[in-house]
PDB file of C-alpha atoms in Angstrom:
ATOM      1  CA  MET A  90    -103.725 -93.436 -10.949  1.00 57.00           C
ATOM      2  CA  ARG A  91    -101.869 -94.646 -14.019  1.00 59.00           C
ATOM      3  CA  ASN A  92     -99.687 -91.527 -14.035  1.00 58.00           C
ATOM      4  CA  ILE A  93     -98.778 -92.167 -10.404  1.00 59.00           C
ATOM      5  CA  LYS A  94     -97.742 -95.729 -11.214  1.00 56.00           C
ATOM      6  CA  ILE A  95     -95.611 -94.579 -14.154  1.00 49.00           C
ATOM      7  CA  THR A  96     -93.985 -91.924 -11.978  1.00 55.00           C
ATOM      8  CA  ASN A  97     -93.174 -94.546  -9.320  1.00 53.00           C
ATOM      9  CA  ILE A  98     -91.578 -96.808 -11.917  1.00 46.00           C
ATOM     10  CA  VAL A  99     -89.429 -93.951 -13.229  1.00 47.00           C
ATOM     11  CA  GLU A 100     -88.364 -92.967  -9.721  1.00 52.00           C
ATOM     12  CA  GLN A 101     -87.487 -96.557  -8.863  1.00 54.00           C
ATOM     13  CA  SER A 102     -85.435 -96.842 -12.042  1.00 54.00           C
ATOM     14  CA  GLN A 103     -83.570 -93.613 -11.287  1.00 63.00           C
ATOM     15  CA  ASN A 104     -82.895 -94.707  -7.710  1.00 69.00           C
ATOM     16  CA  HIS A 105     -81.616 -98.051  -8.975  1.00 61.00           C
ATOM     17  CA  LEU A 106     -79.232 -96.336 -11.399  1.00 73.00           C
ATOM     18  CA  GLU A 107     -77.949 -94.030  -8.682  1.00 85.00           C
ATOM     19  CA  THR A 108     -77.366 -96.979  -6.390  1.00 88.00           C
ATOM     20  CA  ILE A 109     -75.487 -98.837  -9.130  1.00 91.00           C
ATOM     21  CA  ARG A 110     -73.307 -95.764  -9.752  1.00 91.00           C
ATOM     22  CA  ASP A 111     -72.505 -95.578  -6.037  1.00 94.00           C
ATOM     23  CA  TYR A 112     -71.593 -99.266  -5.979  1.00 97.00           C
ATOM     24  CA  LYS A 113     -69.397 -98.860  -9.046  1.00 96.00           C
ATOM     25  CA  GLU A 114     -67.544 -95.912  -7.554  1.00 97.00           C
ATOM     26  CA  HIS A 115     -66.599 -97.987  -4.520  1.00 98.00           C
ATOM     27  CA  ILE A 116     -65.639-101.085  -6.497  1.00 98.00           C
ATOM     28  CA  ASP A 117     -63.566 -99.092  -8.981  1.00 98.00           C
ATOM     29  CA  LYS A 118     -61.518 -97.698  -6.092  1.00 98.00           C
ATOM     30  CA  ILE A 119     -60.940-101.196  -4.738  1.00 98.00           C
ATOM     31  CA  ILE A 120     -59.796-102.374  -8.174  1.00 98.00           C
ATOM     32  CA  ALA A 121     -57.401 -99.429  -8.556  1.00 98.00           C
ATOM     33  CA  LYS A 122     -55.857-100.133  -5.154  1.00 97.00           C
ATOM     34  CA  SER A 123     -55.637-103.848  -5.930  1.00 98.00           C
ATOM     35  CA  PHE A 124     -53.644-103.155  -9.092  1.00 98.00           C
ATOM     36  CA  GLU A 125     -51.365-100.801  -7.166  1.00 96.00           C
ATOM     37  CA  VAL A 126     -50.661-103.421  -4.500  1.00 95.00           C
ATOM     38  CA  LEU A 127     -50.274-106.209  -7.084  1.00 96.00           C
ATOM     39  CA  GLU A 128     -47.523-104.264  -8.835  1.00 95.00           C
ATOM     40  CA  ALA A 129     -45.861-103.342  -5.548  1.00 92.00           C
ATOM     41  CA  VAL A 130     -45.760-106.992  -4.451  1.00 92.00           C
ATOM     42  CA  TYR A 131     -44.372-107.998  -7.839  1.00 92.00           C
ATOM     43  CA  LYS A 132     -41.621-105.383  -7.754  1.00 89.00           C
ATOM     44  CA  GLU A 133     -40.744-106.136  -4.140  1.00 84.00           C
ATOM     45  CA  GLN A 134     -39.768-109.677  -5.049  1.00 81.00           C
ATOM     46  CA  PHE A 135     -37.264-108.419  -7.604  1.00 73.00           C
ATOM     47  CA  GLU A 136     -36.046-105.297  -5.824  1.00 68.00           C
ATOM     48  CA  PRO A 137     -36.707-105.876  -2.117  1.00 60.00           C
ATOM     49  CA  LYS A 138     -36.590-102.877   0.195  1.00 60.00           C
ATOM     50  CA  SER A 139     -35.780-103.827   3.769  1.00 55.00           C
ATOM     51  CA  ASP A 140     -33.905-102.766   6.846  1.00 54.00           C
ATOM     52  CA  ILE A 141     -32.326-106.207   7.156  1.00 51.00           C
ATOM     53  CA  ALA A 142     -30.043-107.347   4.367  1.00 50.00           C
ATOM     54  CA  GLY A 143     -31.711-109.970   2.221  1.00 52.00           C
ATOM     55  CA  THR A 144     -35.030-109.804   4.064  1.00 55.00           C
ATOM     56  CA  PRO A 145     -37.789-108.136   2.076  1.00 56.00           C
ATOM     57  CA  HIS A 146     -40.559-106.427   3.972  1.00 57.00           C
ATOM     58  CA  LEU A 147     -43.832-106.828   2.137  1.00 59.00           C
ATOM     59  CA  GLU A 148     -46.039-105.347   4.828  1.00 63.00           C
ATOM     60  CA  HIS A 149     -45.493-101.798   3.648  1.00 73.00           C
ATOM     61  CA  VAL A 150     -46.891-102.555   0.172  1.00 81.00           C
ATOM     62  CA  GLY A 151     -50.295-103.550   1.533  1.00 84.00           C
ATOM     63  CA  SER A 152     -50.179-107.342   1.330  1.00 89.00           C
ATOM     64  CA  ARG A 153     -48.331-110.339   2.747  1.00 87.00           C
ATOM     65  CA  LEU A 154     -48.932-112.306  -0.451  1.00 91.00           C
ATOM     66  CA  ILE A 155     -45.978-113.299  -2.616  1.00 89.00           C
ATOM     67  CA  PHE A 156     -45.806-114.825  -6.078  1.00 92.00           C
ATOM     68  CA  PRO A 157     -44.722-118.483  -5.890  1.00 91.00           C
ATOM     69  CA  LYS A 158     -41.759-119.764  -7.870  1.00 88.00           C
ATOM     70  CA  TYR A 159     -41.333-122.786 -10.079  1.00 88.00           C
ATOM     71  CA  SER A 160     -38.540-125.234  -9.267  1.00 85.00           C
ATOM     72  CA  LYS A 161     -35.045-124.611 -10.599  1.00 83.00           C
ATOM     73  CA  THR A 162     -35.381-127.604 -12.906  1.00 80.00           C
ATOM     74  CA  TYR A 163     -38.644-126.277 -14.322  1.00 79.00           C
ATOM     75  CA  ARG A 164     -38.742-122.839 -15.896  1.00 75.00           C
ATOM     76  CA  ASN A 165     -35.520-121.911 -14.129  1.00 76.00           C
ATOM     77  CA  ALA A 166     -37.212-120.933 -10.851  1.00 75.00           C
ATOM     78  CA  GLU A 167     -39.133-118.052 -12.417  1.00 85.00           C
ATOM     79  CA  ILE A 168     -42.139-116.728 -10.552  1.00 88.00           C
ATOM     80  CA  ARG A 169     -45.605-117.918 -11.490  1.00 91.00           C
ATOM     81  CA  LEU A 170     -48.223-115.351 -12.432  1.00 95.00           C
ATOM     82  CA  SER A 171     -51.854-116.378 -12.126  1.00 96.00           C
ATOM     83  CA  GLU A 172     -55.281-114.899 -11.554  1.00 97.00           C
ATOM     84  CA  GLN A 173     -55.233-116.155  -7.966  1.00 96.00           C
ATOM     85  CA  GLU A 174     -52.764-113.485  -6.842  1.00 97.00           C
ATOM     86  CA  LEU A 175     -55.042-110.763  -8.194  1.00 98.00           C
ATOM     87  CA  ARG A 176     -58.113-112.310  -6.590  1.00 98.00           C
ATOM     88  CA  PHE A 177     -56.514-112.644  -3.140  1.00 97.00           C
ATOM     89  CA  ILE A 178     -55.152-109.106  -3.222  1.00 97.00           C
ATOM     90  CA  PHE A 179     -58.565-107.847  -4.304  1.00 98.00           C
ATOM     91  CA  VAL A 180     -60.138-109.589  -1.290  1.00 98.00           C
ATOM     92  CA  GLU A 181     -57.567-108.017   1.037  1.00 97.00           C
ATOM     93  CA  GLN A 182     -58.239-104.561  -0.358  1.00 97.00           C
ATOM     94  CA  PHE A 183     -61.984-105.180  -0.337  1.00 98.00           C
ATOM     95  CA  ASN A 184     -61.905-105.965   3.390  1.00 98.00           C
ATOM     96  CA  GLU A 185     -59.736-102.959   4.150  1.00 97.00           C
ATOM     97  CA  TYR A 186     -61.873-100.593   2.089  1.00 98.00           C
ATOM     98  CA  CYS A 187     -65.099-101.816   3.688  1.00 98.00           C
ATOM     99  CA  ARG A 188     -63.635-101.280   7.159  1.00 98.00           C
ATOM    100  CA  GLU A 189     -62.414 -97.795   6.351  1.00 98.00           C
ATOM    101  CA  ASN A 190     -65.674 -96.742   4.685  1.00 97.00           C
ATOM    102  CA  GLU A 191     -68.056 -98.628   6.978  1.00 97.00           C
ATOM    103  CA  LEU A 192     -69.531-100.609   4.119  1.00 97.00           C
ATOM    104  CA  HIS A 193     -71.498-103.636   5.242  1.00 97.00           C
ATOM    105  CA  TRP A 194     -70.631-105.686   2.181  1.00 98.00           C
ATOM    106  CA  TYR A 195     -69.666-109.317   1.882  1.00 98.00           C
ATOM    107  CA  TYR A 196     -68.097-111.555  -0.743  1.00 98.00           C
ATOM    108  CA  SER A 197     -68.287-115.150  -1.867  1.00 98.00           C
ATOM    109  CA  VAL A 198     -65.807-117.076  -4.021  1.00 98.00           C
ATOM    110  CA  GLU A 199     -66.497-119.627  -6.738  1.00 98.00           C
ATOM    111  CA  THR A 200     -70.112-118.520  -6.511  1.00 98.00           C
ATOM    112  CA  PRO A 201     -72.505-120.910  -8.300  1.00 98.00           C
ATOM    113  CA  THR A 202     -74.377-119.412 -11.245  1.00 97.00           C
ATOM    114  CA  GLU A 203     -78.148-119.194 -11.123  1.00 96.00           C
ATOM    115  CA  ASN A 204     -78.458-120.712 -14.605  1.00 96.00           C
ATOM    116  CA  ARG A 205     -77.086-123.823 -16.251  1.00 96.00           C
ATOM    117  CA  TYR A 206     -74.655-123.810 -19.181  1.00 94.00           C
ATOM    118  CA  LEU A 207     -73.085-126.037 -21.807  1.00 90.00           C
ATOM    119  CA  PHE A 208     -69.386-125.261 -22.143  1.00 85.00           C
ATOM    120  CA  LYS A 209     -67.589-128.381 -23.335  1.00 75.00           C
ATOM    121  CA  GLU A 210     -67.760-129.754 -26.852  1.00 58.00           C
ATOM    122  CA  GLN A 211     -69.676-126.728 -27.989  1.00 57.00           C
ATOM    123  CA  LYS A 212     -68.743-124.526 -30.914  1.00 65.00           C
ATOM    124  CA  LYS A 213     -70.536-121.829 -29.002  1.00 77.00           C
ATOM    125  CA  PRO A 214     -70.986-122.125 -25.220  1.00 84.00           C
ATOM    126  CA  LYS A 215     -74.575-121.439 -24.324  1.00 87.00           C
ATOM    127  CA  ARG A 216     -77.140-121.296 -21.566  1.00 91.00           C
ATOM    128  CA  ASP A 217     -78.970-124.618 -21.461  1.00 91.00           C
ATOM    129  CA  GLU A 218     -81.079-126.311 -18.794  1.00 90.00           C
ATOM    130  CA  GLY A 219     -79.464-129.581 -19.796  1.00 88.00           C
ATOM    131  CA  GLY A 220     -76.067-128.234 -18.819  1.00 91.00           C
ATOM    132  CA  ARG A 221     -74.477-127.623 -15.445  1.00 92.00           C
ATOM    133  CA  SER A 222     -74.011-124.756 -13.040  1.00 94.00           C
ATOM    134  CA  GLY A 223     -70.951-122.598 -13.546  1.00 95.00           C
ATOM    135  CA  GLU A 224     -69.100-120.391 -11.065  1.00 97.00           C
ATOM    136  CA  PHE A 225     -68.096-116.766 -10.748  1.00 98.00           C
ATOM    137  CA  ASP A 226     -64.624-116.125  -9.377  1.00 98.00           C
ATOM    138  CA  LEU A 227     -65.963-113.641  -6.847  1.00 98.00           C
ATOM    139  CA  THR A 228     -69.334-112.103  -6.054  1.00 98.00           C
ATOM    140  CA  ILE A 229     -69.953-109.012  -3.936  1.00 98.00           C
ATOM    141  CA  HIS A 230     -73.064-108.948  -1.758  1.00 98.00           C
ATOM    142  CA  ASP A 231     -74.762-106.103   0.091  1.00 96.00           C
ATOM    143  CA  GLU A 232     -75.726-106.087   3.780  1.00 96.00           C
ATOM    144  CA  TYR A 233     -78.713-108.316   2.988  1.00 96.00           C
ATOM    145  CA  PHE A 234     -76.480-110.830   1.155  1.00 97.00           C
ATOM    146  CA  LYS A 235     -78.014-109.772  -2.163  1.00 96.00           C
ATOM    147  CA  ARG A 236     -75.666-109.952  -5.146  1.00 96.00           C
ATOM    148  CA  ILE A 237     -74.533-106.531  -6.341  1.00 96.00           C
ATOM    149  CA  ALA A 238     -71.506-107.410  -8.497  1.00 97.00           C
ATOM    150  CA  LEU A 239     -70.140-110.438 -10.373  1.00 98.00           C
ATOM    151  CA  ILE A 240     -66.391-110.557 -11.009  1.00 98.00           C
ATOM    152  CA  GLU A 241     -64.178-112.719 -13.205  1.00 98.00           C
ATOM    153  CA  PHE A 242     -60.382-112.528 -12.920  1.00 98.00           C
ATOM    154  CA  LYS A 243     -57.838-113.426 -15.583  1.00 97.00           C
ATOM    155  CA  ALA A 244     -54.055-113.375 -15.873  1.00 97.00           C
ATOM    156  CA  LEU A 245     -51.714-113.225 -18.851  1.00 95.00           C
ATOM    157  CA  ASN A 246     -53.100-114.268 -22.226  1.00 92.00           C
ATOM    158  CA  PRO A 247     -55.291-117.413 -21.951  1.00 91.00           C
ATOM    159  CA  ASN A 248     -57.175-119.165 -24.730  1.00 89.00           C
ATOM    160  CA  GLU A 249     -60.108-117.472 -26.389  1.00 88.00           C
ATOM    161  CA  SER A 250     -62.532-119.982 -24.859  1.00 86.00           C
ATOM    162  CA  CYS A 251     -61.629-118.718 -21.390  1.00 89.00           C
ATOM    163  CA  PHE A 252     -62.926-115.282 -22.328  1.00 92.00           C
ATOM    164  CA  THR A 253     -65.984-116.567 -24.161  1.00 90.00           C
ATOM    165  CA  LYS A 254     -67.294-118.656 -21.256  1.00 91.00           C
ATOM    166  CA  ASP A 255     -66.893-115.801 -18.798  1.00 94.00           C
ATOM    167  CA  PHE A 256     -68.617-113.283 -21.062  1.00 93.00           C
ATOM    168  CA  LEU A 257     -71.536-115.673 -21.490  1.00 93.00           C
ATOM    169  CA  LYS A 258     -72.036-115.993 -17.728  1.00 95.00           C
ATOM    170  CA  LEU A 259     -71.659-112.251 -17.181  1.00 96.00           C
ATOM    171  CA  ARG A 260     -74.136-111.471 -19.945  1.00 94.00           C
ATOM    172  CA  GLU A 261     -76.768-113.910 -18.752  1.00 95.00           C
ATOM    173  CA  GLU A 262     -76.613-113.112 -15.042  1.00 96.00           C
ATOM    174  CA  GLY A 263     -75.511-109.501 -14.896  1.00 94.00           C
ATOM    175  CA  LYS A 264     -78.442-107.713 -16.471  1.00 90.00           C
ATOM    176  CA  GLU A 265     -79.541-105.969 -13.257  1.00 90.00           C
ATOM    177  CA  ILE A 266     -76.248-105.787 -11.372  1.00 95.00           C
ATOM    178  CA  LEU A 267     -72.635-104.801 -11.966  1.00 97.00           C
ATOM    179  CA  THR A 268     -70.283-107.157 -13.776  1.00 97.00           C
ATOM    180  CA  TYR A 269     -66.499-106.989 -14.017  1.00 97.00           C
ATOM    181  CA  PHE A 270     -63.808-108.695 -16.060  1.00 97.00           C
ATOM    182  CA  ILE A 271     -60.487-107.872 -14.387  1.00 98.00           C
ATOM    183  CA  MET A 272     -57.169-109.092 -15.725  1.00 98.00           C
ATOM    184  CA  TYR A 273     -53.463-108.393 -15.638  1.00 98.00           C
ATOM    185  CA  ILE A 274     -50.554-109.182 -17.915  1.00 97.00           C
ATOM    186  CA  LYS A 275     -46.807-108.958 -17.469  1.00 96.00           C
ATOM    187  CA  SER A 276     -46.105-106.578 -20.343  1.00 95.00           C
ATOM    188  CA  TYR A 277     -47.360-105.748 -23.810  1.00 95.00           C
ATOM    189  CA  ASP A 278     -46.525-104.535 -27.287  1.00 95.00           C
ATOM    190  CA  SER A 279     -48.755-103.847 -30.273  1.00 92.00           C
ATOM    191  CA  LYS A 280     -49.025-107.560 -31.117  1.00 94.00           C
ATOM    192  CA  THR A 281     -50.056-108.406 -27.572  1.00 95.00           C
ATOM    193  CA  LYS A 282     -52.756-105.749 -27.644  1.00 94.00           C
ATOM    194  CA  ASP A 283     -54.034-106.927 -31.026  1.00 93.00           C
ATOM    195  CA  ASN A 284     -54.121-110.534 -29.853  1.00 93.00           C
ATOM    196  CA  LEU A 285     -56.025-109.679 -26.670  1.00 95.00           C
ATOM    197  CA  TYR A 286     -58.319-107.343 -28.571  1.00 93.00           C
ATOM    198  CA  ASP A 287     -59.367-110.115 -30.933  1.00 91.00           C
ATOM    199  CA  LYS A 288     -60.029-112.529 -28.071  1.00 90.00           C
ATOM    200  CA  ILE A 289     -62.008-109.994 -26.055  1.00 92.00           C
ATOM    201  CA  PHE A 290     -63.861-108.002 -28.697  1.00 90.00           C
ATOM    202  CA  LYS A 291     -63.752-110.065 -31.879  1.00 82.00           C
ATOM    203  CA  ALA A 292     -64.067-113.774 -31.159  1.00 69.00           C
ATOM    204  CA  THR A 293     -62.700-115.628 -34.187  1.00 61.00           C
ATOM    205  CA  ASP A 294     -66.010-117.375 -34.733  1.00 63.00           C
ATOM    206  CA  ASP A 295     -68.904-114.989 -35.392  1.00 59.00           C
ATOM    207  CA  ASP A 296     -71.167-117.215 -33.308  1.00 63.00           C
ATOM    208  CA  LYS A 297     -69.086-116.785 -30.179  1.00 69.00           C
ATOM    209  CA  ILE A 298     -69.947-114.331 -27.439  1.00 80.00           C
ATOM    210  CA  ASN A 299     -67.511-111.503 -26.838  1.00 86.00           C
ATOM    211  CA  TYR A 300     -67.203-108.498 -24.576  1.00 91.00           C
ATOM    212  CA  LYS A 301     -69.463-106.314 -26.737  1.00 87.00           C
ATOM    213  CA  ASP A 302     -72.398-108.618 -25.954  1.00 86.00           C
ATOM    214  CA  THR A 303     -72.211-107.680 -22.265  1.00 90.00           C
ATOM    215  CA  ASN A 304     -72.474-104.598 -20.051  1.00 90.00           C
ATOM    216  CA  THR A 305     -69.304-105.613 -18.285  1.00 95.00           C
ATOM    217  CA  ASN A 306     -66.634-103.291 -16.911  1.00 96.00           C
ATOM    218  CA  LEU A 307     -63.276-104.341 -18.350  1.00 96.00           C
ATOM    219  CA  TYR A 308     -59.900-103.589 -16.746  1.00 97.00           C
ATOM    220  CA  CYS A 309     -56.510-104.827 -17.939  1.00 97.00           C
ATOM    221  CA  TYR A 310     -53.326-103.956 -16.035  1.00 98.00           C
ATOM    222  CA  ALA A 311     -49.705-104.429 -17.095  1.00 98.00           C
ATOM    223  CA  LEU A 312     -47.037-105.019 -14.458  1.00 96.00           C
ATOM    224  CA  GLU A 313     -44.226-103.926 -16.776  1.00 95.00           C
ATOM    225  CA  PRO A 314     -45.666-101.603 -19.423  1.00 96.00           C
ATOM    226  CA  PRO A 315     -43.407-100.414 -22.260  1.00 95.00           C
ATOM    227  CA  LYS A 316     -41.437 -97.283 -21.466  1.00 94.00           C
ATOM    228  CA  GLY A 317     -43.701 -94.253 -21.640  1.00 95.00           C
ATOM    229  CA  GLU A 318     -46.862 -96.359 -21.803  1.00 95.00           C
ATOM    230  CA  PRO A 319     -49.531 -96.627 -19.071  1.00 95.00           C
ATOM    231  CA  ASN A 320     -50.104 -99.616 -16.809  1.00 97.00           C
ATOM    232  CA  ILE A 321     -53.788 -99.633 -17.700  1.00 96.00           C
ATOM    233  CA  VAL A 322     -54.125-101.217 -21.139  1.00 95.00           C
ATOM    234  CA  GLU A 323     -56.614 -99.419 -23.362  1.00 91.00           C
ATOM    235  CA  PHE A 324     -58.098-101.309 -26.287  1.00 86.00           C
ATOM    236  CA  ASN A 325     -58.885 -98.491 -28.670  1.00 71.00           C
ATOM    237  CA  HIS A 326     -60.286 -98.927 -32.161  1.00 53.00           C
ATOM    238  CA  ASN A 327     -57.044 -97.855 -33.788  1.00 45.00           C
ATOM    239  CA  SER A 328     -55.749 -98.941 -37.149  1.00 37.00           C
ATOM    240  CA  ASN A 329     -54.141-102.086 -35.786  1.00 47.00           C
ATOM    241  CA  ASN A 330     -57.029-103.211 -33.569  1.00 45.00           C
ATOM    242  CA  SER A 331     -59.702-102.691 -36.186  1.00 41.00           C
ATOM    243  CA  LYS A 332     -57.866-104.070 -39.178  1.00 42.00           C
ATOM    244  CA  LYS A 333     -59.880-107.290 -39.352  1.00 39.00           C
TER     245      LYS A 333
END
């Protein structure tokens, strides 16, 4: 009888892993398409392609979203890049992918965490029942509304604390499901990569939580990569990244 129970546990574990792999395969495809559309929307605003002079057609790039602009008196009317553009495009691609593949998945935004946390005035943010509920940028649910993936989005190069808080939430609540940290930047050089590497992998304070403390899938995309370099930013342990 004991052997039967052990066998059942092993089979359940294997089935769970296979299910997670299937989920990840789908979500990875949605992320890849989201990055593709994000870049296409970005480029369209600078080099519009249309059949009517001066009228860009964004429909053909897979989204009607555009990047907003600052006023002329503030930042010279340059476009604003934020995580919201990536999140909305992801939702659009998520809906389209689910329709095409007959996936009965759902999503929620600003999803409350199941645990409570202390973030402010803390040298190290931590899980604490005396704290407050946090939120996940986006959560994917299966056909029974059960959480299957937690996602945090980031844009550009925010403060280290922005990474630390997200990694804490992903670590604490993503032990049995998929977790993602998805970000994009405008461009990069070696200094940019080193700076991001330290914030993501090597928090300046040894007590702080970083990416290595989680089982999170990390993706970083560059809209304007250096010539000859890929859009997907890889944080390898090269001589520059591992110098500290």
